[in-house]
Coordinates of C-alpha atoms and ligand atoms in Angstrom, one line a residue:
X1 CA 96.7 -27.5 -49.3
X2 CA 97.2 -25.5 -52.3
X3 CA 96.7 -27.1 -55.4
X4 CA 96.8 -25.8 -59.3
X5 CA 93.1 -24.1 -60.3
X6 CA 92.2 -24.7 -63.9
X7 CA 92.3 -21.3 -65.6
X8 CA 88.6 -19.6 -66.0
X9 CA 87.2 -20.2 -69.7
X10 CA 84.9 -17.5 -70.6
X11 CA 81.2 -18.1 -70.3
X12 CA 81.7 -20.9 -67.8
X13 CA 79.4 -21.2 -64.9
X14 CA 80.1 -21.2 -61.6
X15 CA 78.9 -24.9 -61.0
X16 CA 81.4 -25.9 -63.6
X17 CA 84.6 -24.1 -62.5
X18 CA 83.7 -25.9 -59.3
X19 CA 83.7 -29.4 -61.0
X20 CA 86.8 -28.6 -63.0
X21 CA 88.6 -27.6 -60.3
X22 CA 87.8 -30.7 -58.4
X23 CA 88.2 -32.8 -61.1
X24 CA 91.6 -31.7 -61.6
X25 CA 92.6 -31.9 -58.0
X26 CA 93.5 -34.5 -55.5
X27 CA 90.5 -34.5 -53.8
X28 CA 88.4 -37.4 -54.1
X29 CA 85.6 -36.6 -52.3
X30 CA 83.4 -32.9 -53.6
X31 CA 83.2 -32.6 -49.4
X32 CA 86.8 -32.0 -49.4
X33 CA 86.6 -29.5 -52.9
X34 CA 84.3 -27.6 -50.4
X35 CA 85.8 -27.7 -47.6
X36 CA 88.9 -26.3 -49.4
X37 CA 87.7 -23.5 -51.4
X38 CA 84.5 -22.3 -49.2
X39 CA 85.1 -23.9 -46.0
X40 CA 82.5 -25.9 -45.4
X41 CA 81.8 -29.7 -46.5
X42 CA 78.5 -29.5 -47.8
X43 CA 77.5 -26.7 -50.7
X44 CA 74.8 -27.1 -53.4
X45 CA 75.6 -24.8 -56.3
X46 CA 72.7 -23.8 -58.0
X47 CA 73.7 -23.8 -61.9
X48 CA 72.3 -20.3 -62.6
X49 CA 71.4 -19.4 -58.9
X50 CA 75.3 -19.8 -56.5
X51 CA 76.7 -19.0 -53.9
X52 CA 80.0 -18.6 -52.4
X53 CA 80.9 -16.5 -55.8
X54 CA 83.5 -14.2 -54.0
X55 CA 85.5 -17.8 -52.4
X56 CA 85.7 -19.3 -55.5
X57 CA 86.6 -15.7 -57.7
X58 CA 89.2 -15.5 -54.8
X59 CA 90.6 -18.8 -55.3
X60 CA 90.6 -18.4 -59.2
X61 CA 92.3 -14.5 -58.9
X62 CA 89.7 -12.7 -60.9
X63 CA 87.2 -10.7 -60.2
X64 CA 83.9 -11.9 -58.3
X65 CA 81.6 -9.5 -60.3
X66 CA 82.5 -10.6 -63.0
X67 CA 82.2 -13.8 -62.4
X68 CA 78.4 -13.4 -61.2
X69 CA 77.9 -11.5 -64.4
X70 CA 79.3 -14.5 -66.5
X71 CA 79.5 -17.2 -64.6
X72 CA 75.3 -17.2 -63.1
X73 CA 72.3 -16.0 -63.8
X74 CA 72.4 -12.8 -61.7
X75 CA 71.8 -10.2 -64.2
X76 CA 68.6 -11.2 -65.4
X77 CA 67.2 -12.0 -62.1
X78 CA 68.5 -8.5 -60.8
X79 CA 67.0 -7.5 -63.7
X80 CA 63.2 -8.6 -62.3
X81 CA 63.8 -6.6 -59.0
X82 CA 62.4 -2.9 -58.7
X83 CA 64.0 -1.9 -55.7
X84 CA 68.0 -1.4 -56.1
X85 CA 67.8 -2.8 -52.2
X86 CA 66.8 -6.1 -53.0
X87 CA 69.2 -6.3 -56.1
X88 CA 72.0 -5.8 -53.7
X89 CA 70.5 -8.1 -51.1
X90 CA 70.4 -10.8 -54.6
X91 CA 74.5 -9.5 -54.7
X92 CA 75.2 -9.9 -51.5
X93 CA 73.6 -13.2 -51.3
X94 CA 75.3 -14.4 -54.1
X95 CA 78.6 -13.3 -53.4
X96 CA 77.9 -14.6 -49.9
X97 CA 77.5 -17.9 -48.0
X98 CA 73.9 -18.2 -48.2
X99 CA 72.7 -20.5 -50.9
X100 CA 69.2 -20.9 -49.7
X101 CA 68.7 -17.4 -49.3
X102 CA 69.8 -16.5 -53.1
X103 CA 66.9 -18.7 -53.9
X104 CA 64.8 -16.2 -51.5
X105 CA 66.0 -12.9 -52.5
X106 CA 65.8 -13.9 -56.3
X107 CA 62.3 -15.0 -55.4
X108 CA 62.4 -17.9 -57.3
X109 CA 60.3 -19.8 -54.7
X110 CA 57.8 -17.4 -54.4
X111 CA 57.1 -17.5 -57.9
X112 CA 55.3 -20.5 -57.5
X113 CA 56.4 -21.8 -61.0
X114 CA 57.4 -25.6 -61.2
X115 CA 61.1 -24.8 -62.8
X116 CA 62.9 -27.9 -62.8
X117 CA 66.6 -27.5 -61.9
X118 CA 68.7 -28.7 -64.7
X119 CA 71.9 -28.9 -66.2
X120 CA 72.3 -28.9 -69.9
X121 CA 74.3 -28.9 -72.7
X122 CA 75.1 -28.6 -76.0
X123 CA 76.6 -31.4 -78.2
X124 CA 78.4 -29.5 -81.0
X125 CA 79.7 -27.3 -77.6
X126 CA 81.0 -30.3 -76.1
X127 CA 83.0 -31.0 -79.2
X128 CA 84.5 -27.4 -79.9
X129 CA 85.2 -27.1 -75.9
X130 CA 87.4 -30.4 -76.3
X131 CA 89.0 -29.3 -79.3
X132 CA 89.8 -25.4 -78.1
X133 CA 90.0 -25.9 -74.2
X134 CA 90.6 -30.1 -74.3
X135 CA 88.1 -30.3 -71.7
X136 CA 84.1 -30.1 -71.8
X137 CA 82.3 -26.9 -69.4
X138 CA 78.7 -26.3 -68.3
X139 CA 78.1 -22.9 -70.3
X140 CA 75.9 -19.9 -68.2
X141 CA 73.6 -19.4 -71.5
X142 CA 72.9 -22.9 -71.5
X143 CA 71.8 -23.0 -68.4
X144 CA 69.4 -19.9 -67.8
X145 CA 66.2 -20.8 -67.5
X146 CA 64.2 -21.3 -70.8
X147 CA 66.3 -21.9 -73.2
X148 CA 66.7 -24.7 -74.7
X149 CA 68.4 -23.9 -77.5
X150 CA 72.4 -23.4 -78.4
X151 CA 72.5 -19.9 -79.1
X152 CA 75.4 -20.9 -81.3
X153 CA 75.1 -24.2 -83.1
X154 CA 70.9 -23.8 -83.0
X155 CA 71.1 -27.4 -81.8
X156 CA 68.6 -28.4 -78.9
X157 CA 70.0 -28.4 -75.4
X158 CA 70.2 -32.0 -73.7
X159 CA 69.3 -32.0 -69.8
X160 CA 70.5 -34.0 -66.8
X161 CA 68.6 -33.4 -63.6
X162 CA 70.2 -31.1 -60.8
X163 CA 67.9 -31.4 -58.4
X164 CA 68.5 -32.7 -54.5
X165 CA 70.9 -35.2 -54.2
X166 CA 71.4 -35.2 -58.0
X167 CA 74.5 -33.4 -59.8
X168 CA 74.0 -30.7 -57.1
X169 CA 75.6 -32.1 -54.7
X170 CA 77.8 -33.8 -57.2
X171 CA 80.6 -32.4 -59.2
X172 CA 80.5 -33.7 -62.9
X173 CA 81.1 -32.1 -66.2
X174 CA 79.5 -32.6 -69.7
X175 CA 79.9 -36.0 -71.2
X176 CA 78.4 -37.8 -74.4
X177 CA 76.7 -40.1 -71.9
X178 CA 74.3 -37.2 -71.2
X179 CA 73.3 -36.4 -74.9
X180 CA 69.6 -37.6 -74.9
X181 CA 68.1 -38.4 -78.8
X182 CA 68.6 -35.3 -80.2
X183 CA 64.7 -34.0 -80.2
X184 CA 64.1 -31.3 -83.0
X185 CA 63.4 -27.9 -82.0
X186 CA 60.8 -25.7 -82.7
X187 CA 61.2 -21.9 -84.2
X188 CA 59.4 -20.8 -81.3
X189 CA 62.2 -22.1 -79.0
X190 CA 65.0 -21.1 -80.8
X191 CA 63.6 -17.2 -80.7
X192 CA 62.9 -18.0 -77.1
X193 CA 66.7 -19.2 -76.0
X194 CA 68.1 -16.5 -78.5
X195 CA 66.3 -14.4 -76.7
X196 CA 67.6 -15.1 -73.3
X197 CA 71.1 -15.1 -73.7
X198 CA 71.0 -12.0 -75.9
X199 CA 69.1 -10.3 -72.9
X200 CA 71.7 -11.6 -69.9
X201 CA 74.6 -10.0 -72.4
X202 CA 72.6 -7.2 -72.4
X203 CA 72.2 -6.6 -68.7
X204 CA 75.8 -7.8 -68.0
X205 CA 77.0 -5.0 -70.4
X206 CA 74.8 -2.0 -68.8
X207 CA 71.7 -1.2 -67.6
X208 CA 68.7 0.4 -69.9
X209 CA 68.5 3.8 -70.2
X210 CA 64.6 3.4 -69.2
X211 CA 62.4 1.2 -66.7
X212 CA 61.3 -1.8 -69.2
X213 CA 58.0 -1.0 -67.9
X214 CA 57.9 2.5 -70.4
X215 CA 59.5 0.2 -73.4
X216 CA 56.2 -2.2 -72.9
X217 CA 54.0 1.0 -72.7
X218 CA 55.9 2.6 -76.0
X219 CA 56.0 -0.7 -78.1
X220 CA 52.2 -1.6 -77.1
X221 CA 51.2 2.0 -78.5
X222 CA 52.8 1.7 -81.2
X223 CA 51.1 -1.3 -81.9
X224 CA 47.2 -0.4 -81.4
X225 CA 47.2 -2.4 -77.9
X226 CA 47.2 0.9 -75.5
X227 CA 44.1 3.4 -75.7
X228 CA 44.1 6.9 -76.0
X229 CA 43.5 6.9 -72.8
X230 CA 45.9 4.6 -71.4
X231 CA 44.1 1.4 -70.8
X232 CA 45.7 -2.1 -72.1
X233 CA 43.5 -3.9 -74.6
X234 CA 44.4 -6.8 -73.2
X235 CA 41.8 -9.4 -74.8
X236 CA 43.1 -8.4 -78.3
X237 CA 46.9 -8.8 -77.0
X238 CA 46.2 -12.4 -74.7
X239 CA 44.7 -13.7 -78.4
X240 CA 48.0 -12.3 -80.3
X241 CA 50.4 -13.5 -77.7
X242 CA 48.6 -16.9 -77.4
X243 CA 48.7 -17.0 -81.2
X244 CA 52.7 -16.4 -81.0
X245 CA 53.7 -18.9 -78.8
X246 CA 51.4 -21.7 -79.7
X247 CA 54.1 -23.7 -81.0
X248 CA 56.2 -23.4 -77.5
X249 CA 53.4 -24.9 -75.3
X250 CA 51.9 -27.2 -77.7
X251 CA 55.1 -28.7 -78.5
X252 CA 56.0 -32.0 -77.1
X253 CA 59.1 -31.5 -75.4
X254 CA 58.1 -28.2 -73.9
X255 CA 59.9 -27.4 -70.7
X256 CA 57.6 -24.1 -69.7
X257 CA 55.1 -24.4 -66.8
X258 CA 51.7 -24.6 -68.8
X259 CA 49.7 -21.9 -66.8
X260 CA 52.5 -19.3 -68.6
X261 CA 50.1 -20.0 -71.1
X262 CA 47.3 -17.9 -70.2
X263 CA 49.4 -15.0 -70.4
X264 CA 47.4 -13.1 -67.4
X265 CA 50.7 -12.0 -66.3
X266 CA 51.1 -9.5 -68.6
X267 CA 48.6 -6.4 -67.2
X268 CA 51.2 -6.4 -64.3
X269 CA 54.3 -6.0 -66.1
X270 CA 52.6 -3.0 -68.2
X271 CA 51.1 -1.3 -65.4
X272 CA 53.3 -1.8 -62.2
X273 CA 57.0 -2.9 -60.9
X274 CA 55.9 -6.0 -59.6
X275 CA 59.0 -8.7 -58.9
X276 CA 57.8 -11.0 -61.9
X277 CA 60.2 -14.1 -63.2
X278 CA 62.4 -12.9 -65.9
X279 CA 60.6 -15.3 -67.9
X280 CA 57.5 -13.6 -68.0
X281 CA 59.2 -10.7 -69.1
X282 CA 61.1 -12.5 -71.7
X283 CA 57.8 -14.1 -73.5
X284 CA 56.5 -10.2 -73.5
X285 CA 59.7 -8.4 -74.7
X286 CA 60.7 -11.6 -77.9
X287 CA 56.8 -10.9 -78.6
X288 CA 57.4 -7.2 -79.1
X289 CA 61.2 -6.8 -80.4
X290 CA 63.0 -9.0 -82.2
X291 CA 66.3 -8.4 -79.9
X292 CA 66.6 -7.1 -76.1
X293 CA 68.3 -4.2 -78.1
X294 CA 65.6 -2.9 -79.9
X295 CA 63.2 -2.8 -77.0
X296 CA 65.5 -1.2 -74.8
X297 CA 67.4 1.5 -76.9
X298 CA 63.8 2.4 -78.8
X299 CA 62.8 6.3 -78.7
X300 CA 60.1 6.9 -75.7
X301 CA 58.0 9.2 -77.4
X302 CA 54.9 8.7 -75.4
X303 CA 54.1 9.9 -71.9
X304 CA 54.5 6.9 -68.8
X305 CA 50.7 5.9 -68.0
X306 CA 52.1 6.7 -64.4
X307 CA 53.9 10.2 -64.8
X308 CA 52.5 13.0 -62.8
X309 CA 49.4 15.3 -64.3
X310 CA 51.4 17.9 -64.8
X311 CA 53.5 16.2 -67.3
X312 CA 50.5 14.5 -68.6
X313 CA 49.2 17.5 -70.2
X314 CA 52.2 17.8 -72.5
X315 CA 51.0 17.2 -75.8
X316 CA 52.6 14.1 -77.3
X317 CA 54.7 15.5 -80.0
X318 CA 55.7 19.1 -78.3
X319 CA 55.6 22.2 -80.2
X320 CA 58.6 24.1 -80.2
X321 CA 57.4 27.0 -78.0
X322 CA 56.7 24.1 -74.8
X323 CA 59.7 22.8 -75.2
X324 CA 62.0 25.7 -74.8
X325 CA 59.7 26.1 -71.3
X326 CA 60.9 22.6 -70.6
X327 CA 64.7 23.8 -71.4
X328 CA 64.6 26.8 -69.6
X329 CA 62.7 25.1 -66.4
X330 CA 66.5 23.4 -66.4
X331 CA 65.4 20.0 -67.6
X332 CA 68.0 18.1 -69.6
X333 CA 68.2 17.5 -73.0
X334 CA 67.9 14.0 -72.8
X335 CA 64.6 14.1 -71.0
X336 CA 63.4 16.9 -73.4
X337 CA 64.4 14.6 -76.2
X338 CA 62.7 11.8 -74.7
X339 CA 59.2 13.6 -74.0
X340 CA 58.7 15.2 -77.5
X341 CA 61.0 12.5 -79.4
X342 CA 63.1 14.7 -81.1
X343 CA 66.9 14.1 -81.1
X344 CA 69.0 15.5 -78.6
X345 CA 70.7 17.3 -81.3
X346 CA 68.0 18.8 -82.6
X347 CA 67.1 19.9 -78.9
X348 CA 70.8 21.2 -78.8
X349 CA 70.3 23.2 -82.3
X350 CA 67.1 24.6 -80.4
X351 CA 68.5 25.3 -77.3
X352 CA 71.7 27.5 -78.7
X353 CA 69.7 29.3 -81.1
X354 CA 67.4 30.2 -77.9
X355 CA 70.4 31.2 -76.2
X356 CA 69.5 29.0 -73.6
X357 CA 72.8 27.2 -71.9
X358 CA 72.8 23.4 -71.7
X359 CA 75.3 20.4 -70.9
X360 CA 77.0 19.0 -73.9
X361 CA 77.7 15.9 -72.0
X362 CA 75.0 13.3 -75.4
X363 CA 77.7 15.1 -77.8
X364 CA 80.8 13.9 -76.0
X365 CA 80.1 10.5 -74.8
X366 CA 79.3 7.8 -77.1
X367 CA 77.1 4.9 -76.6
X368 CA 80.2 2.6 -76.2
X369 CA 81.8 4.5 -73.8
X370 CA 78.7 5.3 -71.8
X371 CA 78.9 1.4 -71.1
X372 CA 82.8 1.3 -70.7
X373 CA 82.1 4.3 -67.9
X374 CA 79.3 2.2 -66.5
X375 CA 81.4 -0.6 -66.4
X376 CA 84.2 1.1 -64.3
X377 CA 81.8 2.7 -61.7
X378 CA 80.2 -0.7 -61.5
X379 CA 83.5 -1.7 -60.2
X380 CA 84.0 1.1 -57.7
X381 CA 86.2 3.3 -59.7
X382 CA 86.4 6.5 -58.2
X383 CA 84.8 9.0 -60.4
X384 CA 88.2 11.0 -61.0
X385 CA 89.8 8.4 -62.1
X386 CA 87.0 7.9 -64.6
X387 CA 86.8 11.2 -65.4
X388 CA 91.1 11.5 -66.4
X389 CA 90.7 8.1 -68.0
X390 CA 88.1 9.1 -70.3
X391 CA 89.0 12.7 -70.6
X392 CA 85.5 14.4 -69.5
X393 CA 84.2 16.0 -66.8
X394 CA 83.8 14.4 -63.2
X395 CA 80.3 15.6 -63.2
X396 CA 79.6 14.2 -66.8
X397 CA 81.0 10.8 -64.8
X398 CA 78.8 11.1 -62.1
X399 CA 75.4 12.3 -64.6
X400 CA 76.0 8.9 -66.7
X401 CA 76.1 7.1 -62.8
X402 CA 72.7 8.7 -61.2
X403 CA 70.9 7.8 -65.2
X404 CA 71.9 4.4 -64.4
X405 CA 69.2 3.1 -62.2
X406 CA 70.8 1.5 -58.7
X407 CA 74.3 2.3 -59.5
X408 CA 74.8 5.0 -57.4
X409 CA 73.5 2.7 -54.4
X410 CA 75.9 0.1 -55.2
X411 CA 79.2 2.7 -55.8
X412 CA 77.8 3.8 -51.9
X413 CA 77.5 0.2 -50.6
X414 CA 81.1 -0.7 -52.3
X415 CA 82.2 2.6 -50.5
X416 CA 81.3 1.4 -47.2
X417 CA 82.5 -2.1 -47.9
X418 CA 85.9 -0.5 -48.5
X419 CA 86.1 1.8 -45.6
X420 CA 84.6 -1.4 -43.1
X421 CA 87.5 -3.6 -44.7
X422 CA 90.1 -0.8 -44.0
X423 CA 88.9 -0.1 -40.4
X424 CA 88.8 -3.6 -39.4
X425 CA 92.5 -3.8 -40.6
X426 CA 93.8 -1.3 -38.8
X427 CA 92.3 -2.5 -35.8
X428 CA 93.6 -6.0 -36.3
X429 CA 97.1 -4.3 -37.1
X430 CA 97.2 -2.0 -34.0
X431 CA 95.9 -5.3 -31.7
X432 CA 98.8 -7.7 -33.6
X433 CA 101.7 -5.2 -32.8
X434 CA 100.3 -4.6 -29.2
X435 CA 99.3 -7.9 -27.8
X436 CA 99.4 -6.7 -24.1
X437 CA 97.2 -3.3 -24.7
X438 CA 93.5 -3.9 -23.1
X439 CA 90.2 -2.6 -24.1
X440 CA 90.3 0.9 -22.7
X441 CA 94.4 1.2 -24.0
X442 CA 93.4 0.1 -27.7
X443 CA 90.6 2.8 -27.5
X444 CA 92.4 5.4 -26.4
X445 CA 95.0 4.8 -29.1
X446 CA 93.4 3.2 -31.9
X447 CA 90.6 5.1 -33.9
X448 CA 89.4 2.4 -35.6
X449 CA 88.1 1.1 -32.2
X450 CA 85.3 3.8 -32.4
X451 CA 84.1 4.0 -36.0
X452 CA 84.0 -0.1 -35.2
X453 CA 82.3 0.6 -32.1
X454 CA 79.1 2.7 -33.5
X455 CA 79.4 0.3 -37.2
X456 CA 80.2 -3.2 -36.4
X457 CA 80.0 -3.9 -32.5
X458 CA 79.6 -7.3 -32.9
X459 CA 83.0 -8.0 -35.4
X460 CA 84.8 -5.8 -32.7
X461 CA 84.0 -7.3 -29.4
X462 CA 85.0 -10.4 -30.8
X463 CA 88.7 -9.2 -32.0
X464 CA 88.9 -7.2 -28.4
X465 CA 90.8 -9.1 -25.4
X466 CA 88.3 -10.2 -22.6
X467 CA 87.3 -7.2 -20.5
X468 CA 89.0 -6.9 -17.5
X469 CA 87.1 -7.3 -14.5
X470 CA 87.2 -4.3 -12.3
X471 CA 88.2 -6.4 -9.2
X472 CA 91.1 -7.6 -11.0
X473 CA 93.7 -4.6 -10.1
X474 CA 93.1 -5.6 -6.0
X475 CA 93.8 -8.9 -6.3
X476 CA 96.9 -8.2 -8.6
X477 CA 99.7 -10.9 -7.5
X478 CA 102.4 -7.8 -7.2
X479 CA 104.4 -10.0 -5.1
X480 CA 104.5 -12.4 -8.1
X481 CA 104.9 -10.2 -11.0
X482 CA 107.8 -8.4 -8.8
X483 CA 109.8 -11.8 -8.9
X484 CA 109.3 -12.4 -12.4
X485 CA 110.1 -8.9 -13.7
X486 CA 113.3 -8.4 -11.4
X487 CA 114.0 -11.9 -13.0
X488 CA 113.5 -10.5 -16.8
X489 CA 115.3 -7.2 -16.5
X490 CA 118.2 -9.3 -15.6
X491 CA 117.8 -11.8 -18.3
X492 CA 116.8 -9.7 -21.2
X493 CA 118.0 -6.4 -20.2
X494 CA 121.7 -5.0 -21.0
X495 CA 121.4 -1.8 -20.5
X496 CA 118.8 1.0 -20.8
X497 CA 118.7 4.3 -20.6
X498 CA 115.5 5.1 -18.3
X499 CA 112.8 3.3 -16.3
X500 CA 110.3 4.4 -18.9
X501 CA 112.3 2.3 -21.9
X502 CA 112.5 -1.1 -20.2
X503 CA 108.6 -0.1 -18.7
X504 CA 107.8 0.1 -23.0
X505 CA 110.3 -2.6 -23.8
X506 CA 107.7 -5.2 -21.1
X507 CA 104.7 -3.9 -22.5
X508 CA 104.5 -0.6 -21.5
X509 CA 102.0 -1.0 -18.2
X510 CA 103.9 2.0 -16.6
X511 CA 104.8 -0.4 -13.8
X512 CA 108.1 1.0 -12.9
X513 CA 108.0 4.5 -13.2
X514 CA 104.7 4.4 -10.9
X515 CA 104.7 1.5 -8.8
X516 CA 108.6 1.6 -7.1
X517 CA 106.8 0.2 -3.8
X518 CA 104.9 -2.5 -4.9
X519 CA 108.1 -3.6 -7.5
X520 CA 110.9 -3.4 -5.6
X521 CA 113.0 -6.1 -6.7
X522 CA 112.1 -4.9 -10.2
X523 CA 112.9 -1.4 -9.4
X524 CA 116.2 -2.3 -8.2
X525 CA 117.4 -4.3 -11.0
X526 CA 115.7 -2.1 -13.6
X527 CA 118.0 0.8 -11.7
X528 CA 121.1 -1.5 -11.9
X529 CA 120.8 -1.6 -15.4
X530 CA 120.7 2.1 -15.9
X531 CA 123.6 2.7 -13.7
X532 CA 125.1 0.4 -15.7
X533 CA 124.6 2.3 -19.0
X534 CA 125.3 5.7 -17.5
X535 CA 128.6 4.6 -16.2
X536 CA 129.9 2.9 -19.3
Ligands
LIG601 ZN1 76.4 -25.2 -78.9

């Protein structure tokens, strides 16, 4: 049954720690892989889109987040999702059973893009993974949809088809045999792949400090493609962007669905949250910054085409005067910072000389330990642990948690995970060390039974013994039960002290302290045994 798992190499993706461990096992058939480490025969791992990430973390002992962080996709598909419910649902989903659902929540099939399912790899990886692991892996960058690209060796990607009934189903591992000719790439491509990875290290490290949507609206502004008043000028932009990527979609070998090309996706990324693929996204953002970095940590000076009037009339660049009103209306200095793009310490400067009190919370925490914070909460740390780790506040803890978008959601669902996880325990404890007790005795002794009852009635009626029925008690065999518990007490019983400690040592059905006339036999030999104590 158990059998040696390969150690996890960094960067692997889940599809491949699958084939390695079955390639390293004794199984000779991937049903029986399956069946071992997720219980079921047949699984098709998705290379960038799994399931069954929790099983396999388990099986591996490390942790299943991160896993999904570096072993799939997740990040960037998370990433496309506006509503921190259906990035959970993604989680979930992923971490879960449900392959064809992952597909569903990522909305990959409702993007209505012909993205092939492929596996590829790199061959200068394939020759420094033999050398430094002596054994070839199926990299997560690779693998992300788009790139085609090494983001190491530059080299282009060679593909094998994963598609149904393919390597899907299959579990196989890089080989020369896979290297197609070798096609040359263009620079377009390179930027593109780049791109990508950079951007799924990015959102596996933290999440941006502001919705992506407000880093379009500040880079297109500062580039002449936003009005004064707002409005996109998208003709100008389509003819850039088309200009930009020409190479990619006129290029022979390219991979990208052709109606990308028009770029008419690009009004809804600026204006609203719409679920978009993290591709369309990507061809925007490499167009505007050269690294996810750079788009994501530049200053928002400008107001949000979508922020309430009342903010609206704030001048762009705020004279000092307004922005003491914002201070002392008790808004933070980040956000003051971020409307009239001055730094924060500037603000501060401002603030104290104003006499006006503020948080010093942008002075104490640094960038990288903003992310090592995020991190731990991420995980479910509790935020005093955080806080005593990292020697701030708790409440500077939990104002780096609610500016990260979602992550106080999570930390809640992980909560309740816990606290469902701890209660079904204790039920299953109390029901193991009393195997006799029936519905009604494990609720009137087990609390667990009613935090299950109102949170998880279905899990707990299936843990509880069958209900009794109530005509069971009158057509109790007491003649029965007499014989073989006068027959026990003399068998087991050497002595005892009172009725009530043999009644608990058979269960404890307070049989023979109540029912003398219907046990008789029982009674008597439970008495003999008393007797018998008492005397000696
Ligand atoms: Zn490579």
């Amino acid at each position: 049954m158990s059998q040696p798992i390969p150690q996890y190499i960094a960067g692997e993706s889940v599809y491949s720690m699958v084939a390695n461990i079955h390639l390293h096992s004794l199984d000779t058939t991937p049903q029986q892989t399956n069946q071992r480490l997720f219980n079921i025969e047949h699984v098709r791992l998705h290379p960038v889109l799994p399931a069954h990430v929790r099983d396999l973390a388990e099986s591996a002992s490390i942790n299943p987040f991160k896993l999904l962080l570096d072993g799939t996709g997740y990040s960037l598909y998370a990433f496309t999702l506006a509503k921190p419910t259906e990035r959970l649902k993604l989680m979930n989903s992923m971490l879960g059973h449900e392959g064809g659902s992952v597909l569903r929540v990522s909305r990959q099939a409702a993007s209505k893009l012909a993205l092939g399912v492929m596996l590829k790899l790199c061959p200068s990886c394939l020759i420094d993974d033999e050398a430094t692991h002596g054994g070839s892996v199926w990299h997560t960058s690779h693998q992300l949809y788009g790139v085609t690209v090494c983001p190491v060796h530059g080299q282009r990607l060679s593909s094998i088809s994963a598609g149904e009934g393919k390597a899907g189903r299959k579990y196989l591992l890089p080989n020369n045999h896979m290297l197609d000719d070798g096609a040359v790439h263009t620079d377009s491509e390179k930027h593109l792949s780049r791109f990508i990875t950079q951007l799924h290290d990015f959102l596996n490290k933290q999440s941006p400090l502001f919705s992506v949507r407000r880093c379009y609206q500040q880079a297109l502004t500062d580039r002449g493609y936003i009005t004064k008043n707002g409005n996109l000028r998208f003709k100008a932009l389509k003819a850039d962007l088309t200009a930009y990527w020409d190479e990619l979609f006129t290029s022979p070998n390219n991979l990208l669905p052709t109606e990308l090309s028009n770029f008419n996706f690009v009004p809804r990324l600026v204006h609203s949250d719409a679920n978009l693929h993290f591709i369309k996204h990507v061809l925007l953002m490499a167009f505007l910054a050269k690294t996810p970095e750079i788009l994501f940590n530049m200053q928002v000076r400008h107001q949000p085409l979508s922020e309430p009037v009342t903010i609206n009339k704030v001048d762009q660049v705020l004279e000092t005067n307004k922005m003491l009103v914002l201070l002392r209306s008790g808004l933070s200095m980040r956000k003051v910072s971020v409307l009239s793009g001055r730094s924060v310490g500037f603000i501060k400067q401002l603030a104290l000389k104003n006499g006006i009190k503020v948080g010093s919370r942008a002075q104490l925490v640094s960038e990288e330990v903003e992310r090592a914070i995020w991190r731990k909460a991420f995980m479910g740390q509790h935020r005093d642990v955080i806080a005593k780790e990292h020697r701030i506040s708790v409440s500077a803890v939990e104002q780096i948690i609610q500016s990260h978008k979602g992550l106080s959601a999570w930390r809640k669902h992980l909560r309740a995970k816990t606290k469902l996880r701890e209660t079904r325990n204790r039920l299953i404890d109390h029901i193991n060390s009393h195997p006799s007790d029936t519905r009604n005795e494990i609720k009137a002794a087990c609390s667990a039974y009613m935090w299950l009852f109102k949170h998880d009635k279905a899990w707990l009626y299936q843990q509880l013994p069958p209900a009794q029925k109530k005509v069971f008690r009158s057509r109790k065999d007491w003649g029965k039960l007499d014989n073989d518990l006068s027959r026990r007490i003399m068998l087991e019983i050497d002595t005892a002290k009172s009725m009530s400690e043999i009644d608990r040592y058979f269960g404890g059905h307070n049989w023979l302290p109540r029912q003398q006339a219907k046990l008789p036999k029982a009674y008597l030999a439970a008495k003999e045994k008393i007797e018998r104590c008492l005397g000696s």
